[in-house]
Coordinates of N, CA and C in Angstrom, one line a residue:
M173 N -71.2 -28.8 14.3 CA -71.2 -29.4 15.8 C -70.6 -28.1 16.7
I174 N -71.1 -29.3 17.9 CA -70.6 -28.2 19.0 C -70.3 -29.0 20.4
A175 N -69.1 -28.3 21.2 CA -67.9 -29.1 22.1 C -68.6 -29.3 23.3
S176 N -68.4 -30.7 23.3 CA -69.1 -31.2 24.9 C -68.5 -29.6 26.6
K177 N -69.9 -30.2 27.0 CA -69.5 -29.4 28.1 C -68.4 -29.9 29.2
K178 N -67.9 -28.7 29.3 CA -66.7 -28.8 30.8 C -66.3 -28.4 31.8
F179 N -66.6 -28.4 33.3 CA -66.3 -27.6 34.4 C -65.0 -27.7 34.5
L180 N -64.6 -26.0 34.7 CA -63.4 -25.8 35.1 C -62.8 -24.6 36.1
T181 N -62.2 -25.7 37.7 CA -62.4 -24.5 38.5 C -60.8 -23.6 38.1
V182 N -60.3 -22.6 38.8 CA -59.5 -21.5 38.6 C -58.0 -21.8 38.3
G183 N -57.9 -22.7 38.9 CA -56.7 -23.3 39.1 C -56.7 -24.8 37.9
T184 N -57.9 -25.2 37.5 CA -57.8 -25.2 36.1 C -57.9 -24.7 34.3
L185 N -58.5 -24.1 34.9 CA -57.8 -22.8 33.9 C -57.1 -22.2 33.4
L186 N -55.9 -21.7 34.7 CA -54.7 -21.7 34.5 C -53.9 -22.5 34.0
S187 N -54.0 -23.4 33.8 CA -53.0 -24.8 33.6 C -53.6 -25.3 32.4
L188 N -55.1 -25.6 32.6 CA -55.2 -26.4 31.1 C -55.5 -25.9 30.0
L189 N -54.6 -25.7 28.8 CA -54.8 -25.2 27.7 C -56.3 -26.2 26.9
I190 N -57.5 -24.7 26.6 CA -58.8 -25.0 26.2 C -58.5 -24.7 24.0
A191 N -59.3 -25.3 23.9 CA -59.2 -25.3 22.0 C -60.5 -24.2 22.1
H192 N -60.7 -23.1 22.3 CA -62.1 -22.1 22.5 C -62.5 -22.1 20.9
S193 N -61.2 -22.0 19.7 CA -61.6 -21.6 18.6 C -62.2 -23.0 17.5
S194 N -60.5 -23.5 17.9 CA -60.2 -24.9 16.8 C -59.8 -25.4 17.3
A195 N -59.3 -27.0 16.2 CA -58.9 -28.0 17.2 C -56.6 -27.3 16.8
S196 N -56.9 -26.5 15.3 CA -55.4 -26.1 14.9 C -55.2 -25.1 15.9
S197 N -55.9 -24.4 16.9 CA -55.7 -22.7 17.2 C -55.8 -23.0 18.8
L198 N -54.7 -24.1 19.4 CA -54.9 -24.0 21.1 C -54.1 -22.5 21.5
K199 N -55.1 -22.4 22.8 CA -54.8 -20.9 23.1 C -55.4 -21.5 25.0
S200 N -54.5 -20.8 26.2 CA -55.2 -21.0 27.4 C -56.1 -19.4 27.4
L201 N -57.5 -20.7 27.7 CA -58.0 -19.2 28.1 C -57.8 -18.3 29.2
D202 N -57.2 -18.3 30.2 CA -56.8 -17.2 30.3 C -56.2 -16.2 29.9
E203 N -55.3 -16.0 28.9 CA -54.5 -15.4 28.0 C -55.1 -15.0 27.3
T204 N -56.6 -15.9 26.8 CA -57.6 -15.1 26.1 C -58.3 -13.6 26.4
L205 N -58.5 -14.2 27.5 CA -58.9 -13.6 28.8 C -58.6 -12.2 28.8
S206 N -57.1 -12.2 28.9 CA -56.0 -11.0 29.8 C -55.3 -10.4 28.3
A207 N -55.5 -10.8 27.1 CA -55.4 -10.5 26.2 C -55.8 -9.6 25.9
G208 N -57.9 -9.7 25.7 CA -59.0 -9.1 25.4 C -59.3 -8.3 26.1
G209 N -58.7 -7.7 27.3 CA -59.5 -6.8 28.4 C -59.9 -7.6 28.7
F210 N -60.2 -8.5 29.2 CA -61.6 -9.4 30.6 C -61.4 -8.5 32.2
S211 N -62.4 -7.8 31.9 CA -62.3 -6.9 33.7 C -63.1 -7.6 35.1
G212 N -63.2 -9.1 34.8 CA -63.1 -9.9 35.5 C -62.2 -10.6 36.4
T213 N -63.3 -11.1 37.1 CA -60.6 -11.8 38.7 C -61.3 -13.3 38.3
L214 N -60.3 -13.5 38.3 CA -59.2 -15.3 37.8 C -59.1 -15.4 39.1
D215 N -59.0 -15.9 40.7 CA -58.4 -16.2 41.7 C -59.3 -17.3 41.9
E216 N -59.4 -18.0 43.1 CA -59.5 -18.9 43.6 C -60.8 -19.5 43.6
H217 N -61.8 -18.6 43.6 CA -63.6 -18.5 43.9 C -64.2 -18.5 42.4
V218 N -63.2 -18.8 41.6 CA -63.9 -18.5 40.0 C -64.1 -20.0 39.9
Q219 N -65.3 -20.1 39.0 CA -65.7 -21.0 38.6 C -66.3 -21.6 36.9
I220 N -65.8 -22.1 36.3 CA -66.1 -21.3 34.4 C -66.3 -23.0 33.5
K221 N -67.7 -23.0 33.7 CA -68.1 -23.6 32.8 C -68.6 -23.8 30.9
S222 N -67.9 -24.2 30.6 CA -67.5 -24.3 28.9 C -68.7 -25.0 28.7
F223 N -70.3 -24.2 27.8 CA -71.1 -24.5 27.5 C -71.5 -24.8 25.9
G224 N -70.1 -24.9 24.9 CA -69.1 -25.5 24.2 C -69.2 -24.4 23.0
C225 N -68.7 -24.8 22.2 CA -68.6 -24.1 20.7 C -69.3 -24.0 19.7
L226 N -69.7 -22.9 19.2 CA -70.4 -23.4 16.9 C -69.4 -22.9 16.4
H227 N -69.2 -24.0 15.8 CA -68.2 -24.1 14.8 C -68.8 -24.7 13.3
S228 N -68.7 -23.3 12.2 CA -69.1 -23.0 10.9 C -68.1 -23.0 10.2
E229 N -68.2 -23.9 8.6 CA -67.4 -22.6 7.9 C -68.0 -21.5 7.1
L230 N -68.9 -21.3 7.4 CA -69.5 -20.1 6.9 C -69.5 -18.9 8.5
I231 N -69.2 -19.1 9.1 CA -69.4 -18.0 10.1 C -67.5 -18.4 11.0
N232 N -68.2 -17.2 11.6 CA -66.7 -17.1 12.8 C -66.9 -17.8 13.9
S233 N -66.0 -18.9 14.5 CA -66.2 -20.1 15.4 C -66.7 -19.2 16.3
I234 N -67.3 -19.9 17.5 CA -67.8 -18.5 18.9 C -67.8 -20.1 20.0
C235 N -67.6 -19.9 20.4 CA -67.3 -20.2 22.2 C -68.1 -19.6 23.7
V236 N -68.7 -20.7 24.2 CA -69.4 -19.8 24.5 C -69.1 -20.4 26.6
Y237 N -69.0 -19.5 27.8 CA -68.3 -19.9 29.4 C -69.4 -19.5 29.3
Y238 N -69.4 -20.2 30.8 CA -70.7 -19.3 31.7 C -70.1 -19.1 33.2
Y239 N -69.2 -18.3 33.9 CA -68.4 -17.9 34.3 C -68.9 -17.6 35.8
T240 N -69.2 -18.0 36.7 CA -69.5 -17.8 38.3 C -68.4 -17.6 39.7
R241 N -68.7 -16.7 40.6 CA -67.4 -15.8 41.2 C -68.4 -15.5 42.3
E242 N -67.8 -16.6 43.5 CA -68.5 -15.6 44.8 C -67.7 -14.9 45.6
F243 N -68.4 -14.3 46.0 CA -67.6 -13.3 46.9 C -68.6 -12.4 48.2
G244 N -68.3 -12.3 48.7 CA -68.8 -11.1 49.9 C -69.4 -12.4 50.9
N245 N -70.6 -11.8 50.9 CA -71.9 -13.0 52.5 C -71.9 -13.7 50.8
K246 N -72.3 -14.3 50.4 CA -72.3 -15.8 49.7 C -72.3 -14.9 48.6
R247 N -72.5 -13.7 47.9 CA -72.6 -13.3 46.3 C -72.7 -13.6 45.8
L248 N -72.9 -13.8 44.6 CA -72.9 -14.6 43.1 C -73.0 -13.8 41.8
T249 N -71.1 -13.9 41.2 CA -71.5 -12.8 40.0 C -71.6 -13.6 38.4
Q250 N -72.6 -13.3 38.1 CA -72.5 -14.2 36.7 C -72.3 -14.0 35.5
R251 N -71.8 -14.6 35.2 CA -72.0 -14.1 33.8 C -71.2 -14.9 32.6
L252 N -71.4 -14.1 31.6 CA -71.9 -15.0 30.0 C -70.3 -14.2 29.2
I253 N -69.5 -15.4 29.4 CA -68.0 -15.1 28.3 C -68.6 -16.1 26.8
I254 N -68.5 -14.6 25.9 CA -68.2 -14.9 24.7 C -66.7 -14.5 24.1
T255 N -66.2 -16.0 23.0 CA -64.4 -15.7 22.9 C -65.5 -16.1 21.1
S256 N -64.4 -15.7 20.3 CA -64.3 -16.0 18.8 C -62.6 -16.7 18.6
D257 N -63.2 -17.6 17.5 CA -61.6 -16.8 16.4 C -61.5 -15.9 16.1
Q258 N -61.9 -15.4 15.6 CA -61.3 -14.1 15.0 C -61.0 -13.1 15.4
N259 N -61.7 -13.2 17.0 CA -60.8 -11.3 18.1 C -60.6 -12.3 19.2
G260 N -60.5 -13.4 19.1 CA -60.7 -13.8 20.5 C -61.7 -13.8 21.6
Y261 N -61.2 -13.0 22.8 CA -62.3 -12.3 23.5 C -63.3 -11.8 23.3
E262 N -64.4 -11.8 23.4 CA -65.7 -10.6 22.9 C -65.9 -10.1 23.7
G263 N -66.1 -10.9 25.2 CA -66.7 -9.9 25.6 C -68.0 -10.5 26.6
M264 N -68.8 -10.4 27.2 CA -69.5 -11.0 28.3 C -70.5 -9.9 28.9
Y265 N -71.9 -10.6 29.3 CA -72.5 -10.2 29.8 C -73.2 -11.3 31.3
N266 N -74.2 -10.1 31.7 CA -74.2 -10.6 33.3 C -75.8 -11.3 33.0
V267 N -75.8 -12.3 33.7 CA -77.0 -13.0 33.5 C -77.6 -13.8 34.6
P268 N -78.9 -13.2 34.7 CA -79.7 -14.0 35.9 C -79.7 -15.5 36.5
D269 N -78.7 -15.8 36.0 CA -78.7 -17.6 35.6 C -78.5 -18.4 34.3
E270 N -78.2 -19.6 34.7 CA -76.9 -21.0 34.3 C -77.7 -20.9 32.8
P271 N -77.4 -20.8 31.7 CA -78.0 -21.6 30.5 C -78.3 -22.4 30.8
I272 N -79.3 -23.4 29.9 CA -80.1 -24.3 29.9 C -79.1 -25.0 28.5
T273 N -79.2 -25.0 27.9 CA -78.5 -24.9 26.1 C -78.1 -24.2 25.5
F274 N -76.5 -24.8 25.0 CA -76.5 -24.1 24.0 C -76.1 -24.8 22.7
E275 N -77.1 -24.9 21.8 CA -77.2 -26.0 20.4 C -77.4 -25.2 19.6
H276 N -77.2 -25.5 18.2 CA -76.7 -24.6 16.5 C -77.0 -23.1 17.0
G277 N -76.2 -22.8 17.8 CA -75.7 -21.1 17.7 C -76.8 -20.8 18.5
I278 N -78.0 -21.4 19.3 CA -78.6 -20.6 20.1 C -78.1 -20.8 22.3
I279 N -77.8 -20.2 22.2 CA -78.0 -20.2 23.7 C -79.7 -20.5 24.6
K280 N -80.4 -21.2 24.9 CA -81.5 -20.8 25.9 C -81.4 -21.4 27.6
F281 N -82.2 -20.0 28.4 CA -82.4 -19.9 29.6 C -83.6 -20.3 29.8
P282 N -83.8 -20.7 31.2 CA -85.2 -21.8 31.7 C -85.7 -19.8 32.3
Y283 N -86.6 -19.4 31.1 CA -87.3 -17.9 31.0 C -88.4 -18.6 29.9
D284 N -89.6 -18.0 30.2 CA -90.8 -17.8 29.2 C -90.5 -17.2 28.0
A285 N -90.6 -17.7 27.3 CA -90.7 -17.3 25.5 C -90.3 -15.7 25.5
D286 N -92.1 -15.4 26.1 CA -92.2 -13.2 25.8 C -91.3 -12.9 26.5
D287 N -90.8 -13.8 27.7 CA -90.0 -12.6 28.6 C -88.1 -12.8 28.3
G288 N -87.8 -13.1 27.6 CA -86.7 -13.9 27.1 C -86.0 -14.7 27.7
A289 N -86.2 -15.6 26.1 CA -85.0 -16.8 27.0 C -84.4 -17.5 25.7
L290 N -83.5 -16.1 24.8 CA -83.0 -16.8 23.4 C -81.9 -16.0 23.4
I291 N -80.7 -16.5 23.4 CA -79.5 -15.5 22.8 C -79.0 -15.9 21.7
D292 N -79.5 -15.4 19.9 CA -79.5 -16.2 18.5 C -77.8 -15.8 19.0
L293 N -76.8 -16.9 18.5 CA -75.2 -16.7 17.8 C -75.3 -17.3 16.6
S294 N -76.2 -17.9 15.9 CA -75.8 -18.8 14.7 C -75.6 -17.7 13.8
T295 N -75.9 -16.8 13.4 CA -74.8 -16.4 12.5 C -73.8 -15.6 12.5
G296 N -73.3 -16.2 13.9 CA -71.8 -15.5 13.6 C -71.7 -14.5 14.1
E297 N -72.9 -13.1 14.4 CA -73.1 -12.3 15.0 C -72.8 -12.6 16.8
I298 N -72.1 -11.5 17.8 CA -73.0 -11.2 18.3 C -73.4 -9.9 18.7
P299 N -74.7 -10.6 19.2 CA -75.9 -9.5 19.9 C -74.6 -8.1 21.1
E300 N -74.8 -6.8 20.7 CA -74.7 -6.1 21.9 C -75.4 -5.9 23.1
R301 N -76.6 -6.0 22.7 CA -77.8 -6.3 23.9 C -78.9 -7.3 23.6
I302 N -79.0 -8.0 25.3 CA -79.6 -9.1 25.0 C -80.5 -8.9 25.6
F303 N -81.7 -9.7 26.2 CA -82.9 -9.4 26.5 C -83.1 -10.7 27.5
L304 N -83.9 -11.1 28.8 CA -83.4 -12.3 28.9 C -84.5 -12.0 29.9
D305 N -85.3 -13.1 30.7 CA -85.9 -12.6 31.8 C -87.3 -11.3 32.4
G306 N -87.1 -10.6 30.4 CA -87.7 -8.8 30.5 C -87.0 -8.5 31.8
E307 N -85.6 -8.7 31.1 CA -84.1 -7.4 31.5 C -83.5 -7.8 30.5
S308 N -82.6 -5.9 29.9 CA -82.0 -6.1 28.9 C -80.4 -6.0 29.4
F309 N -79.8 -6.6 28.9 CA -78.4 -6.8 29.1 C -77.0 -6.6 28.3
V310 N -76.0 -6.4 28.4 CA -75.3 -5.4 27.3 C -73.9 -6.3 27.3
L311 N -73.3 -6.4 26.3 CA -71.7 -7.3 25.8 C -71.0 -6.0 27.0
F312 N -70.1 -5.7 27.9 CA -69.0 -5.7 28.0 C -67.9 -6.5 28.1
K313 N -66.6 -5.4 28.5 CA -64.9 -6.1 28.4 C -65.1 -6.3 30.1

């Protein structure tokens, strides 16, 4: 089951409780990120969009968020944040663009398949390294 997309400003993020792993364990996303060693900034320049969660009895529930922060001369940081019910904040990837979809554990980006257009989380495993649009990106905190 995939949860619906939600768009959050940092004000909403800091005050809204989000079910990021299961309905029975509500935790605010900012607390989850802080407890997990999130190295990004959470301020008035941040926007976070929930792309949904993958829930399965066979694997760890995983949630995906698209994080952007504008800084300097209209420069933009784009990251894909991954959380799980097992470990909380798992890490993030720098990404060149916003994903198109997150369905059945597959995150799709607007690139040619030959250049790298997918991140597969369907097995519950979070890859240390991904390949998108001809570039390699590493999971980091």
